[in-house]
Amino acid sequence: MLTCRELFEFLHDYLARDLSLAQRASFELHLTVCKHCREYLATYKKTIDLTCAACEPDDDVPEDVPEDLVQAILNARRSK
Amino acid sequence: MNAPSEAILVEQLRAGSDEAFESLVREHGGVMLATARRVLGQDADAQDAVQDAFVQAFRKIDTFHGESKLRTWLHRITVNASLMKLRSSRSRPAVSIDELLPQFLEDGHRTVGEKRWSDPGLVAAERSETRAIVREMIDCLPDDYREVVLLRDVEQLDTKETADFLGVGLAVVKTRLHRARQALRTLLARRFAGVTGC
Ligand SMILES: [Zn+2]
């Protein structure tokens, strides 16, 4: 049986689906008996989701380039 | 933009056409600005990064061979320009990563359980607040860890692309990302429990 520490070491590869079948089975066996690790895994996944969701574009941010930025870029190119 | 017109645009850029450059800026600038904002989290710096990116793109247009889309090529240049800005603009000292990693007992088991998180909002009303919190916590991480989170979990680059950007091996990216996520998890847990600051 894995210890919690060993399970934590496998966490990245587990989510990336990089574990062998045997490793995956022992990972999941530990999860069924260890509430701490189950709860940790849930918040670890939530962290990834929040990081991803938090960086989606704001609904109120236009896709357009501000005109002054366009002009600044055109000027920067001319001066090179 | 479809492929033939993209090829023509690239031809014109190589020939130094002002009109082509301007249409490149107008066509791709908005998406590039959004990318720079995600990486930098600050609008003023993001505009500077986009400007740097276009100047570089123009300078390096001869190295664009059309094996990737122009959009993908510009995305990489924008991410790179944004990372450069990010490195030069750290406003406060980062926290120590070790202190944020999970603790274990000598037998390898966990010391304490995790409190359940009250579901932090992904609903529209709370989204921008949650976004600001996550960004603030990402900015607490030391540079190496902050960058790997931004490239992998924010910009959604794969491990190989991230390794190329950072000039490190694949194993380093995986280890760093895992540590960064664990640290970020601790920081978010503290914040959701009402602790302010890093
Ligand atoms: Zn456990």
mmCIF file of C-alpha atoms and ligand atoms in Angstrom:
data_model
loop_
_atom_site.group_PDB
_atom_site.id
_atom_site.type_symbol
_atom_site.label_atom_id
_atom_site.label_comp_id
_atom_site.label_asym_id
_atom_site.label_seq_id
_atom_site.Cartn_x
_atom_site.Cartn_y
_atom_site.Cartn_z
ATOM 1 C CA MET A 1 0.000 0.000 0.000
ATOM 2 C CA LEU A 2 1.271 3.468 -0.895
ATOM 3 C CA THR A 3 1.893 5.985 1.846
ATOM 4 C CA CYS A 4 0.371 9.443 1.510
ATOM 5 C CA ARG A 5 3.819 10.814 0.657
ATOM 6 C CA GLU A 6 4.180 8.339 -2.210
ATOM 7 C CA LEU A 7 0.726 9.167 -3.442
ATOM 8 C CA PHE A 8 1.615 12.855 -3.531
ATOM 9 C CA GLU A 9 4.675 12.083 -5.627
ATOM 10 C CA PHE A 10 2.445 10.350 -8.187
ATOM 11 C CA LEU A 11 -0.182 13.079 -8.280
ATOM 12 C CA HIS A 12 1.107 14.923 -11.347
ATOM 13 C CA ASP A 13 1.537 11.756 -13.372
ATOM 14 C CA TYR A 14 -1.826 10.425 -12.226
ATOM 15 C CA LEU A 15 -3.627 13.488 -13.557
ATOM 16 C CA ALA A 16 -1.507 13.475 -16.715
ATOM 17 C CA ARG A 17 -2.464 9.790 -17.143
ATOM 18 C CA ASP A 18 1.206 8.840 -17.180
ATOM 19 C CA LEU A 19 1.013 6.023 -14.625
ATOM 20 C CA SER A 20 1.226 2.343 -15.482
ATOM 21 C CA LEU A 21 -1.883 0.265 -14.818
ATOM 22 C CA ALA A 22 -0.343 -1.203 -11.674
ATOM 23 C CA GLN A 23 0.681 2.217 -10.352
ATOM 24 C CA ARG A 24 -2.730 3.592 -11.130
ATOM 25 C CA ALA A 25 -4.398 0.733 -9.289
ATOM 26 C CA SER A 26 -2.331 1.258 -6.133
ATOM 27 C CA PHE A 27 -2.919 5.008 -6.331
ATOM 28 C CA GLU A 28 -6.657 4.454 -6.489
ATOM 29 C CA LEU A 29 -6.576 1.833 -3.760
ATOM 30 C CA HIS A 30 -4.935 4.329 -1.424
ATOM 31 C CA LEU A 31 -7.595 6.886 -2.313
ATOM 32 C CA THR A 32 -10.392 4.509 -1.376
ATOM 33 C CA VAL A 33 -9.020 4.113 2.148
ATOM 34 C CA CYS A 34 -7.540 7.569 2.815
ATOM 35 C CA LYS A 35 -9.926 10.460 3.281
ATOM 36 C CA HIS A 36 -7.061 12.979 3.656
ATOM 37 C CA CYS A 37 -5.680 12.173 0.240
ATOM 38 C CA ARG A 38 -9.127 12.156 -1.354
ATOM 39 C CA GLU A 39 -9.759 15.630 -0.032
ATOM 40 C CA TYR A 40 -6.295 16.801 -1.033
ATOM 41 C CA LEU A 41 -6.764 15.504 -4.570
ATOM 42 C CA ALA A 42 -10.079 17.351 -4.821
ATOM 43 C CA THR A 43 -8.545 20.684 -3.851
ATOM 44 C CA TYR A 44 -5.472 20.085 -6.025
ATOM 45 C CA LYS A 45 -7.731 19.568 -9.033
ATOM 46 C CA LYS A 46 -9.793 22.581 -8.032
ATOM 47 C CA THR A 47 -6.609 24.670 -7.976
ATOM 48 C CA ILE A 48 -5.840 23.674 -11.557
ATOM 49 C CA ASP A 49 -9.422 24.443 -12.619
ATOM 50 C CA LEU A 50 -9.385 27.842 -10.930
ATOM 51 C CA THR A 51 -6.022 28.707 -12.471
ATOM 52 C CA CYS A 52 -7.369 27.865 -15.880
ATOM 53 C CA ALA A 53 -10.794 29.456 -15.426
ATOM 54 C CA ALA A 54 -9.374 32.541 -13.759
ATOM 55 C CA CYS A 55 -7.373 33.302 -16.842
ATOM 56 C CA GLU A 56 -10.119 33.075 -19.396
ATOM 57 C CA PRO A 57 -10.735 36.430 -20.997
ATOM 58 C CA ASP A 58 -13.072 38.798 -19.235
ATOM 59 C CA ASP A 59 -16.384 39.173 -21.004
ATOM 60 C CA ASP A 60 -15.917 42.917 -20.947
ATOM 61 C CA VAL A 61 -12.440 42.972 -22.454
ATOM 62 C CA PRO A 62 -12.714 43.706 -26.166
ATOM 63 C CA GLU A 63 -10.741 41.637 -28.667
ATOM 64 C CA ASP A 64 -9.886 44.866 -30.493
ATOM 65 C CA VAL A 65 -6.504 46.473 -30.134
ATOM 66 C CA PRO A 66 -6.737 49.961 -28.633
ATOM 67 C CA GLU A 67 -5.997 52.494 -31.363
ATOM 68 C CA ASP A 68 -3.216 54.162 -29.370
ATOM 69 C CA LEU A 69 -1.473 50.786 -29.039
ATOM 70 C CA VAL A 70 -1.734 50.247 -32.804
ATOM 71 C CA GLN A 71 -0.136 53.638 -33.388
ATOM 72 C CA ALA A 72 2.584 52.992 -30.791
ATOM 73 C CA ILE A 73 3.447 49.703 -32.492
ATOM 74 C CA LEU A 74 3.538 51.275 -35.952
ATOM 75 C CA ASN A 75 5.789 54.047 -34.602
ATOM 76 C CA ALA A 76 8.065 51.571 -32.818
ATOM 77 C CA ARG A 77 8.550 49.690 -36.053
ATOM 78 C CA ARG A 78 9.332 52.833 -38.027
ATOM 79 C CA SER A 79 11.955 53.879 -35.498
ATOM 80 C CA LYS A 80 13.845 50.564 -35.747
ATOM 81 C CA MET B 1 -7.655 34.150 -41.981
ATOM 82 C CA ASN B 2 -7.374 31.299 -44.455
ATOM 83 C CA ALA B 3 -4.092 29.771 -45.598
ATOM 84 C CA PRO B 4 -3.591 31.398 -49.034
ATOM 85 C CA SER B 5 -4.195 34.907 -47.715
ATOM 86 C CA GLU B 6 -1.871 34.176 -44.791
ATOM 87 C CA ALA B 7 0.876 33.148 -47.199
ATOM 88 C CA ILE B 8 0.363 36.349 -49.178
ATOM 89 C CA LEU B 9 0.463 38.436 -45.999
ATOM 90 C CA VAL B 10 3.757 36.806 -44.975
ATOM 91 C CA GLU B 11 5.191 37.507 -48.444
ATOM 92 C CA GLN B 12 4.230 41.162 -48.095
ATOM 93 C CA LEU B 13 5.693 41.355 -44.594
ATOM 94 C CA ARG B 14 8.980 39.986 -45.862
ATOM 95 C CA ALA B 15 8.956 42.635 -48.564
ATOM 96 C CA GLY B 16 8.600 45.257 -45.808
ATOM 97 C CA SER B 17 5.077 46.421 -46.626
ATOM 98 C CA ASP B 18 3.686 48.987 -44.167
ATOM 99 C CA GLU B 19 0.103 48.030 -45.028
ATOM 100 C CA ALA B 20 0.800 44.367 -44.368
ATOM 101 C CA PHE B 21 2.338 45.169 -41.014
ATOM 102 C CA GLU B 22 -0.601 47.309 -40.017
ATOM 103 C CA SER B 23 -3.090 44.634 -40.976
ATOM 104 C CA LEU B 24 -1.065 42.090 -39.001
ATOM 105 C CA VAL B 25 -1.309 44.352 -35.945
ATOM 106 C CA ARG B 26 -5.040 44.863 -36.362
ATOM 107 C CA GLU B 27 -5.764 41.213 -37.104
ATOM 108 C CA HIS B 28 -3.709 39.648 -34.291
ATOM 109 C CA GLY B 29 -3.146 42.450 -31.781
ATOM 110 C CA GLY B 30 -6.296 41.800 -29.734
ATOM 111 C CA VAL B 31 -5.565 38.133 -29.183
ATOM 112 C CA MET B 32 -1.936 38.921 -28.383
ATOM 113 C CA LEU B 33 -3.009 41.559 -25.886
ATOM 114 C CA ALA B 34 -5.271 39.030 -24.178
ATOM 115 C CA THR B 35 -2.328 36.608 -23.962
ATOM 116 C CA ALA B 36 -0.015 39.247 -22.513
ATOM 117 C CA ARG B 37 -2.676 40.197 -19.965
ATOM 118 C CA ARG B 38 -3.013 36.593 -18.847
ATOM 119 C CA VAL B 39 0.722 36.216 -18.391
ATOM 120 C CA LEU B 40 1.375 39.625 -16.864
ATOM 121 C CA GLY B 41 -1.872 40.365 -15.081
ATOM 122 C CA GLN B 42 -1.318 44.073 -15.687
ATOM 123 C CA ASP B 43 -2.638 46.082 -18.560
ATOM 124 C CA ALA B 44 0.136 48.664 -18.992
ATOM 125 C CA ASP B 45 2.883 46.034 -19.045
ATOM 126 C CA ALA B 46 0.755 43.904 -21.355
ATOM 127 C CA GLN B 47 0.611 46.673 -23.951
ATOM 128 C CA ASP B 48 4.405 47.075 -23.767
ATOM 129 C CA ALA B 49 4.850 43.332 -24.207
ATOM 130 C CA VAL B 50 2.615 43.297 -27.287
ATOM 131 C CA GLN B 51 4.583 46.165 -28.760
ATOM 132 C CA ASP B 52 7.858 44.294 -28.125
ATOM 133 C CA ALA B 53 6.344 41.166 -29.626
ATOM 134 C CA PHE B 54 5.371 42.919 -32.862
ATOM 135 C CA VAL B 55 8.768 44.523 -33.235
ATOM 136 C CA GLN B 56 10.376 41.096 -32.798
ATOM 137 C CA ALA B 57 7.890 39.440 -35.130
ATOM 138 C CA PHE B 58 8.696 41.949 -37.806
ATOM 139 C CA ARG B 59 12.414 41.474 -37.291
ATOM 140 C CA LYS B 60 12.147 37.687 -37.357
ATOM 141 C CA ILE B 61 9.579 37.273 -40.124
ATOM 142 C CA ASP B 62 12.212 35.544 -42.281
ATOM 143 C CA THR B 63 12.344 32.721 -39.730
ATOM 144 C CA PHE B 64 8.615 32.058 -40.138
ATOM 145 C CA HIS B 65 8.320 29.174 -42.567
ATOM 146 C CA GLY B 66 4.627 28.498 -42.438
ATOM 147 C CA GLU B 67 4.938 25.118 -40.727
ATOM 148 C CA SER B 68 2.825 26.521 -37.922
ATOM 149 C CA LYS B 69 0.037 29.031 -38.210
ATOM 150 C CA LEU B 70 0.957 32.680 -37.996
ATOM 151 C CA ARG B 71 -1.311 32.892 -34.971
ATOM 152 C CA THR B 72 0.639 30.143 -33.159
ATOM 153 C CA TRP B 73 3.955 31.719 -34.077
ATOM 154 C CA LEU B 74 2.798 35.103 -32.775
ATOM 155 C CA HIS B 75 1.467 33.484 -29.602
ATOM 156 C CA ARG B 76 4.919 32.087 -28.804
ATOM 157 C CA ILE B 77 6.575 35.422 -29.444
ATOM 158 C CA THR B 78 3.997 37.161 -27.241
ATOM 159 C CA VAL B 79 4.442 34.663 -24.408
ATOM 160 C CA ASN B 80 8.191 35.144 -24.632
ATOM 161 C CA ALA B 81 7.978 38.941 -24.635
ATOM 162 C CA SER B 82 5.582 38.761 -21.680
ATOM 163 C CA LEU B 83 7.893 36.472 -19.715
ATOM 164 C CA MET B 84 10.748 38.935 -20.239
ATOM 165 C CA LYS B 85 8.596 41.746 -18.877
ATOM 166 C CA LEU B 86 7.432 39.594 -15.998
ATOM 167 C CA ARG B 87 10.986 38.816 -14.945
ATOM 168 C CA SER B 88 11.959 42.454 -14.914
ATOM 169 C CA SER B 89 8.948 43.636 -12.954
ATOM 170 C CA ARG B 90 8.616 41.635 -9.741
ATOM 171 C CA SER B 91 7.058 44.009 -7.269
ATOM 172 C CA ARG B 92 7.407 42.060 -4.042
ATOM 173 C CA PRO B 93 9.460 39.215 -2.630
ATOM 174 C CA ALA B 94 8.074 35.768 -3.307
ATOM 175 C CA VAL B 95 7.190 33.349 -0.538
ATOM 176 C CA SER B 96 9.336 30.325 0.241
ATOM 177 C CA ILE B 97 7.996 27.339 -1.634
ATOM 178 C CA ASP B 98 8.997 24.690 0.915
ATOM 179 C CA GLU B 99 6.820 26.218 3.557
ATOM 180 C CA LEU B 100 3.790 25.778 1.279
ATOM 181 C CA LEU B 101 4.310 22.104 0.439
ATOM 182 C CA PRO B 102 2.319 19.430 2.270
ATOM 183 C CA GLN B 103 3.751 18.026 5.487
ATOM 184 C CA PHE B 104 3.990 14.320 6.293
ATOM 185 C CA LEU B 105 4.579 12.252 9.405
ATOM 186 C CA GLU B 106 7.720 10.116 9.610
ATOM 187 C CA ASP B 107 5.793 7.062 8.401
ATOM 188 C CA GLY B 108 4.835 8.944 5.227
ATOM 189 C CA HIS B 109 1.246 9.626 6.206
ATOM 190 C CA ARG B 110 -0.501 12.943 6.348
ATOM 191 C CA THR B 111 -0.548 14.946 9.542
ATOM 192 C CA VAL B 112 -3.792 16.789 9.081
ATOM 193 C CA GLY B 113 -6.801 16.529 6.877
ATOM 194 C CA GLU B 114 -7.834 19.199 4.443
ATOM 195 C CA LYS B 115 -10.779 21.383 5.117
ATOM 196 C CA ARG B 116 -13.263 21.296 2.303
ATOM 197 C CA TRP B 117 -13.284 24.470 0.273
ATOM 198 C CA SER B 118 -16.521 26.263 0.117
ATOM 199 C CA ASP B 119 -16.996 26.346 -3.600
ATOM 200 C CA PRO B 120 -15.174 29.486 -4.722
ATOM 201 C CA GLY B 121 -17.140 31.091 -7.430
ATOM 202 C CA LEU B 122 -17.010 30.179 -11.008
ATOM 203 C CA VAL B 123 -20.424 31.789 -11.337
ATOM 204 C CA ALA B 124 -20.406 34.997 -13.327
ATOM 205 C CA ALA B 125 -20.843 37.416 -10.433
ATOM 206 C CA GLU B 126 -17.868 36.079 -8.487
ATOM 207 C CA ARG B 127 -15.674 35.199 -11.409
ATOM 208 C CA SER B 128 -13.690 38.380 -11.669
ATOM 209 C CA GLU B 129 -13.102 38.386 -7.898
ATOM 210 C CA THR B 130 -11.892 34.785 -7.984
ATOM 211 C CA ARG B 131 -9.732 35.600 -10.963
ATOM 212 C CA ALA B 132 -8.089 38.457 -9.078
ATOM 213 C CA ILE B 133 -7.418 36.232 -6.060
ATOM 214 C CA VAL B 134 -5.881 33.475 -8.169
ATOM 215 C CA ARG B 135 -3.694 35.992 -9.961
ATOM 216 C CA GLU B 136 -2.558 37.514 -6.674
ATOM 217 C CA MET B 137 -1.618 34.065 -5.357
ATOM 218 C CA ILE B 138 0.232 33.139 -8.554
ATOM 219 C CA ASP B 139 2.252 36.328 -8.109
ATOM 220 C CA CYS B 140 3.263 35.134 -4.624
ATOM 221 C CA LEU B 141 5.171 32.190 -6.102
ATOM 222 C CA PRO B 142 8.923 32.362 -6.722
ATOM 223 C CA ASP B 143 9.743 33.141 -10.399
ATOM 224 C CA ASP B 144 10.580 29.580 -11.511
ATOM 225 C CA TYR B 145 7.288 28.285 -10.154
ATOM 226 C CA ARG B 146 5.209 31.230 -11.261
ATOM 227 C CA GLU B 147 6.455 30.844 -14.825
ATOM 228 C CA VAL B 148 5.711 27.146 -15.042
ATOM 229 C CA VAL B 149 2.138 27.682 -13.786
ATOM 230 C CA LEU B 150 1.605 30.516 -16.258
ATOM 231 C CA LEU B 151 2.886 28.499 -19.200
ATOM 232 C CA ARG B 152 1.256 25.151 -18.379
ATOM 233 C CA ASP B 153 -1.950 25.909 -16.481
ATOM 234 C CA VAL B 154 -2.731 29.391 -17.775
ATOM 235 C CA GLU B 155 -1.449 29.379 -21.358
ATOM 236 C CA GLN B 156 -2.042 25.620 -21.626
ATOM 237 C CA LEU B 157 1.272 24.920 -23.356
ATOM 238 C CA ASP B 158 2.374 21.296 -23.202
ATOM 239 C CA THR B 159 5.327 20.033 -21.184
ATOM 240 C CA LYS B 160 7.697 20.049 -24.163
ATOM 241 C CA GLU B 161 6.845 23.610 -25.237
ATOM 242 C CA THR B 162 7.186 24.786 -21.652
ATOM 243 C CA ALA B 163 10.560 23.074 -21.330
ATOM 244 C CA ASP B 164 11.728 24.829 -24.505
ATOM 245 C CA PHE B 165 10.597 28.215 -23.249
ATOM 246 C CA LEU B 166 12.310 27.829 -19.907
ATOM 247 C CA GLY B 167 15.415 26.079 -21.225
ATOM 248 C CA VAL B 168 15.044 23.125 -18.831
ATOM 249 C CA GLY B 169 14.316 19.401 -19.214
ATOM 250 C CA LEU B 170 10.887 17.740 -19.231
ATOM 251 C CA ALA B 171 11.402 16.221 -15.772
ATOM 252 C CA VAL B 172 12.184 19.648 -14.315
ATOM 253 C CA VAL B 173 8.977 21.066 -15.788
ATOM 254 C CA LYS B 174 6.914 18.243 -14.258
ATOM 255 C CA THR B 175 8.505 18.510 -10.820
ATOM 256 C CA ARG B 176 8.275 22.286 -10.770
ATOM 257 C CA LEU B 177 4.677 22.316 -11.945
ATOM 258 C CA HIS B 178 3.685 19.810 -9.288
ATOM 259 C CA ARG B 179 5.378 21.810 -6.530
ATOM 260 C CA ALA B 180 3.922 25.046 -7.864
ATOM 261 C CA ARG B 181 0.394 23.611 -7.911
ATOM 262 C CA GLN B 182 0.767 22.327 -4.370
ATOM 263 C CA ALA B 183 2.036 25.690 -3.170
ATOM 264 C CA LEU B 184 -0.728 27.514 -5.012
ATOM 265 C CA ARG B 185 -3.248 25.139 -3.450
ATOM 266 C CA THR B 186 -1.966 26.055 0.014
ATOM 267 C CA LEU B 187 -2.084 29.771 -0.774
ATOM 268 C CA LEU B 188 -5.652 29.508 -2.102
ATOM 269 C CA ALA B 189 -6.747 27.439 0.895
ATOM 270 C CA ARG B 190 -5.381 30.129 3.215
ATOM 271 C CA ARG B 191 -7.087 32.879 1.265
ATOM 272 C CA PHE B 192 -10.424 31.077 1.191
ATOM 273 C CA ALA B 193 -10.030 30.653 4.961
ATOM 274 C CA GLY B 194 -9.805 34.433 5.230
ATOM 275 C CA VAL B 195 -6.030 34.998 5.486
ATOM 276 C CA THR B 196 -4.861 37.959 3.398
ATOM 277 C CA GLY B 197 -1.495 38.494 1.725
ATOM 278 C CA CYS B 198 0.891 35.820 0.455
HETATM 279 ZN ZN ZN C 1 -3.256 9.228 2.141
#
